């Protein structure tokens, strides 16, 4: 946390203030003092490098599978499965969360971030049992993504169908 400056108000001082404008000013000073400062450029750099490394690992898997004799399409499938497995293992060993704290948005590379979002609630709620723990909570985060992904593709399919029917496309 930031060091507290003697001129910065405490939350008690903010709440005791009767004048609304003065209370708002003190509250804004309090929030500014308590909010951690971040370096936007450094955060973007860490996200870019980490996301790039994850993608390079995926490309390395793809090249390795092609070297083993798989065609390009099958190698892409195998590399996707490998990235999902790697993400699940790193999540299970609590390494992916530490990586996400360091890299931020760089770990949200679609396939690995999605696998992490499915596995994390399952691990967190496994003590509640197979059905009410893992079964109920596994799609807590990923469920809305799946729902809106399917719904959006359905809506776009209808638009495409109508466009083909009326000659728009």
Coordinates of C-alpha atoms in Angstrom, one line a residue:
X1 CA 0.0 0.0 0.0
X2 CA 1.0 3.6 -0.3
X3 CA 2.5 5.4 2.6
X4 CA -0.1 7.5 4.4
X5 CA 0.5 11.2 4.3
X6 CA -0.3 13.1 7.5
X7 CA -2.5 15.6 5.4
X8 CA -4.6 12.8 3.9
X9 CA -7.9 12.2 5.7
X10 CA -8.9 8.9 7.3
X11 CA -12.2 7.3 6.4
X12 CA -13.5 8.4 9.8
X13 CA -12.7 12.0 9.1
X14 CA -14.5 11.8 5.7
X15 CA -17.6 10.3 7.3
X16 CA -17.7 13.0 10.0
X17 CA -17.6 15.9 7.6
X18 CA -21.0 17.7 7.4
X19 CA -20.4 19.9 4.4
X20 CA -21.1 17.9 1.3
X21 CA -18.5 19.6 -1.0
X22 CA -15.8 19.2 1.7
X23 CA -16.8 15.6 2.3
X24 CA -16.6 14.9 -1.4
X25 CA -13.2 16.5 -1.6
X26 CA -11.9 14.6 1.4
X27 CA -13.3 11.4 0.0
X28 CA -11.6 11.9 -3.4
X29 CA -8.3 12.6 -1.5
X30 CA -8.8 9.4 0.5
X31 CA -9.5 7.3 -2.6
X32 CA -6.5 8.8 -4.4
X33 CA -4.3 8.0 -1.5
X34 CA -5.5 4.4 -1.1
X35 CA -5.6 3.5 -4.8
X36 CA -2.4 1.6 -5.8
X37 CA -0.5 3.4 -8.5
X38 CA 0.3 1.3 -11.6
X39 CA 2.5 1.8 -14.6
X40 CA 0.3 1.4 -17.7
X41 CA 3.2 1.0 -20.1
X42 CA 4.8 -1.7 -17.9
X43 CA 1.5 -3.5 -17.5
X44 CA 0.9 -3.5 -21.3
X45 CA 4.5 -4.7 -21.9
X46 CA 4.1 -7.6 -19.4
X47 CA 0.7 -8.6 -21.0
X48 CA 2.1 -8.4 -24.5
X49 CA 5.2 -10.5 -23.7
X50 CA 3.3 -13.1 -21.7
X51 CA 0.6 -13.5 -24.3
X52 CA 3.2 -13.7 -27.0
X53 CA 5.1 -16.4 -25.1
X54 CA 1.8 -18.4 -24.7
X55 CA 1.1 -18.1 -28.4
X56 CA 4.7 -19.1 -29.2
X57 CA 4.3 -22.2 -27.0
X58 CA 1.2 -23.0 -29.0
X59 CA 3.1 -22.6 -32.3
X60 CA 5.9 -24.8 -30.9
X61 CA 3.4 -27.5 -30.1
X62 CA 2.0 -27.2 -33.6
X63 CA 5.4 -27.4 -35.2
X64 CA 6.3 -30.4 -33.0
X65 CA 3.1 -32.3 -34.0
X66 CA 3.8 -31.6 -37.6
X67 CA 7.3 -32.9 -37.1
X68 CA 5.8 -36.1 -35.7
X69 CA 3.8 -36.5 -38.9
X70 CA 0.4 -34.8 -38.3
X71 CA -1.0 -32.6 -41.1
X72 CA -1.4 -28.9 -40.4
X73 CA -5.1 -29.1 -39.3
X74 CA -4.5 -32.1 -37.0
X75 CA -1.4 -30.5 -35.5
X76 CA -3.5 -27.3 -34.8
X77 CA -6.1 -29.5 -33.0
X78 CA -3.4 -31.3 -31.0
X79 CA -1.7 -28.0 -30.0
X80 CA -5.0 -26.6 -28.9
X81 CA -5.6 -29.6 -26.7
X82 CA -2.1 -29.4 -25.4
X83 CA -2.5 -25.7 -24.4
X84 CA -5.8 -26.5 -22.6
X85 CA -4.1 -29.4 -20.7
X86 CA -1.1 -27.2 -19.8
X87 CA -3.5 -24.4 -18.6
X88 CA -5.4 -26.9 -16.5
X89 CA -2.3 -28.3 -14.9
X90 CA -0.9 -24.8 -14.2
X91 CA -4.2 -23.8 -12.7
X92 CA -4.3 -27.0 -10.5
X93 CA -0.7 -26.3 -9.2
X94 CA -1.7 -22.6 -8.5
X95 CA 0.9 -21.4 -11.0
X96 CA -1.5 -19.9 -13.6
X97 CA -3.0 -17.5 -11.0
X98 CA 0.5 -16.2 -10.1
X99 CA 1.3 -15.8 -13.8
X100 CA -2.0 -13.9 -14.2
X101 CA -1.2 -11.6 -11.3
X102 CA 2.1 -10.8 -13.0
X103 CA 0.9 -10.5 -16.6
X104 CA -2.7 -9.4 -16.2
X105 CA -4.5 -9.5 -19.6
X106 CA -1.6 -11.4 -21.2
X107 CA -2.9 -14.6 -19.7
X108 CA -6.4 -14.2 -21.3
X109 CA -5.2 -15.7 -24.5
X110 CA -8.5 -17.2 -25.5
X111 CA -7.9 -20.9 -25.1
X112 CA -5.7 -20.9 -22.0
X113 CA -7.7 -18.1 -20.2
X114 CA -10.9 -19.9 -20.9
X115 CA -9.6 -23.3 -19.6
X116 CA -8.4 -21.5 -16.5
X117 CA -11.8 -19.9 -16.0
X118 CA -13.5 -23.3 -16.2
X119 CA -11.1 -25.1 -13.9
X120 CA -10.6 -22.5 -11.2
X121 CA -14.2 -22.7 -9.7
X122 CA -14.1 -26.5 -10.0
X123 CA -11.0 -26.6 -7.9
X124 CA -12.3 -23.9 -5.4
X125 CA -15.5 -25.7 -4.7
X126 CA -14.4 -29.4 -4.9
X127 CA -14.7 -29.7 -1.1
X128 CA -18.5 -29.3 -1.5
X129 CA -18.7 -32.6 -3.5
X130 CA -18.9 -33.8 -7.0
X131 CA -22.4 -32.6 -7.8
X132 CA -23.0 -29.5 -5.6
X133 CA -19.3 -28.4 -5.7
X134 CA -17.7 -29.2 -9.0
X135 CA -20.8 -29.9 -11.0
X136 CA -22.6 -26.7 -10.0
X137 CA -19.7 -24.3 -10.0
X138 CA -17.6 -25.4 -12.9
X139 CA -19.3 -23.1 -15.4
X140 CA -19.7 -20.1 -13.0
X141 CA -17.4 -17.9 -15.0
X142 CA -17.4 -19.7 -18.3
X143 CA -21.1 -20.4 -18.5
X144 CA -22.1 -16.8 -19.5
X145 CA -19.4 -16.8 -22.1
X146 CA -20.7 -20.1 -23.6
X147 CA -24.3 -18.8 -23.4
X148 CA -23.7 -15.5 -25.1
X149 CA -21.3 -17.1 -27.6
X150 CA -24.0 -19.5 -28.7
X151 CA -26.7 -16.9 -28.7
X152 CA -24.6 -14.4 -30.7
X153 CA -23.7 -17.1 -33.3
X154 CA -27.4 -17.9 -33.6
X155 CA -28.4 -14.3 -34.1
X156 CA -25.6 -13.8 -36.7
X157 CA -26.7 -17.0 -38.4
X158 CA -30.2 -15.6 -38.7
X159 CA -28.9 -12.3 -40.1
X160 CA -26.7 -14.2 -42.6
X161 CA -29.5 -16.4 -43.6
X162 CA -31.8 -13.4 -44.1
X163 CA -29.1 -11.6 -46.0
X164 CA -28.6 -14.6 -48.4
X165 CA -32.3 -14.9 -48.8
X166 CA -32.8 -11.2 -49.7
X167 CA -29.6 -10.9 -51.7
X168 CA -27.7 -8.6 -49.3
X169 CA -24.7 -10.9 -49.2

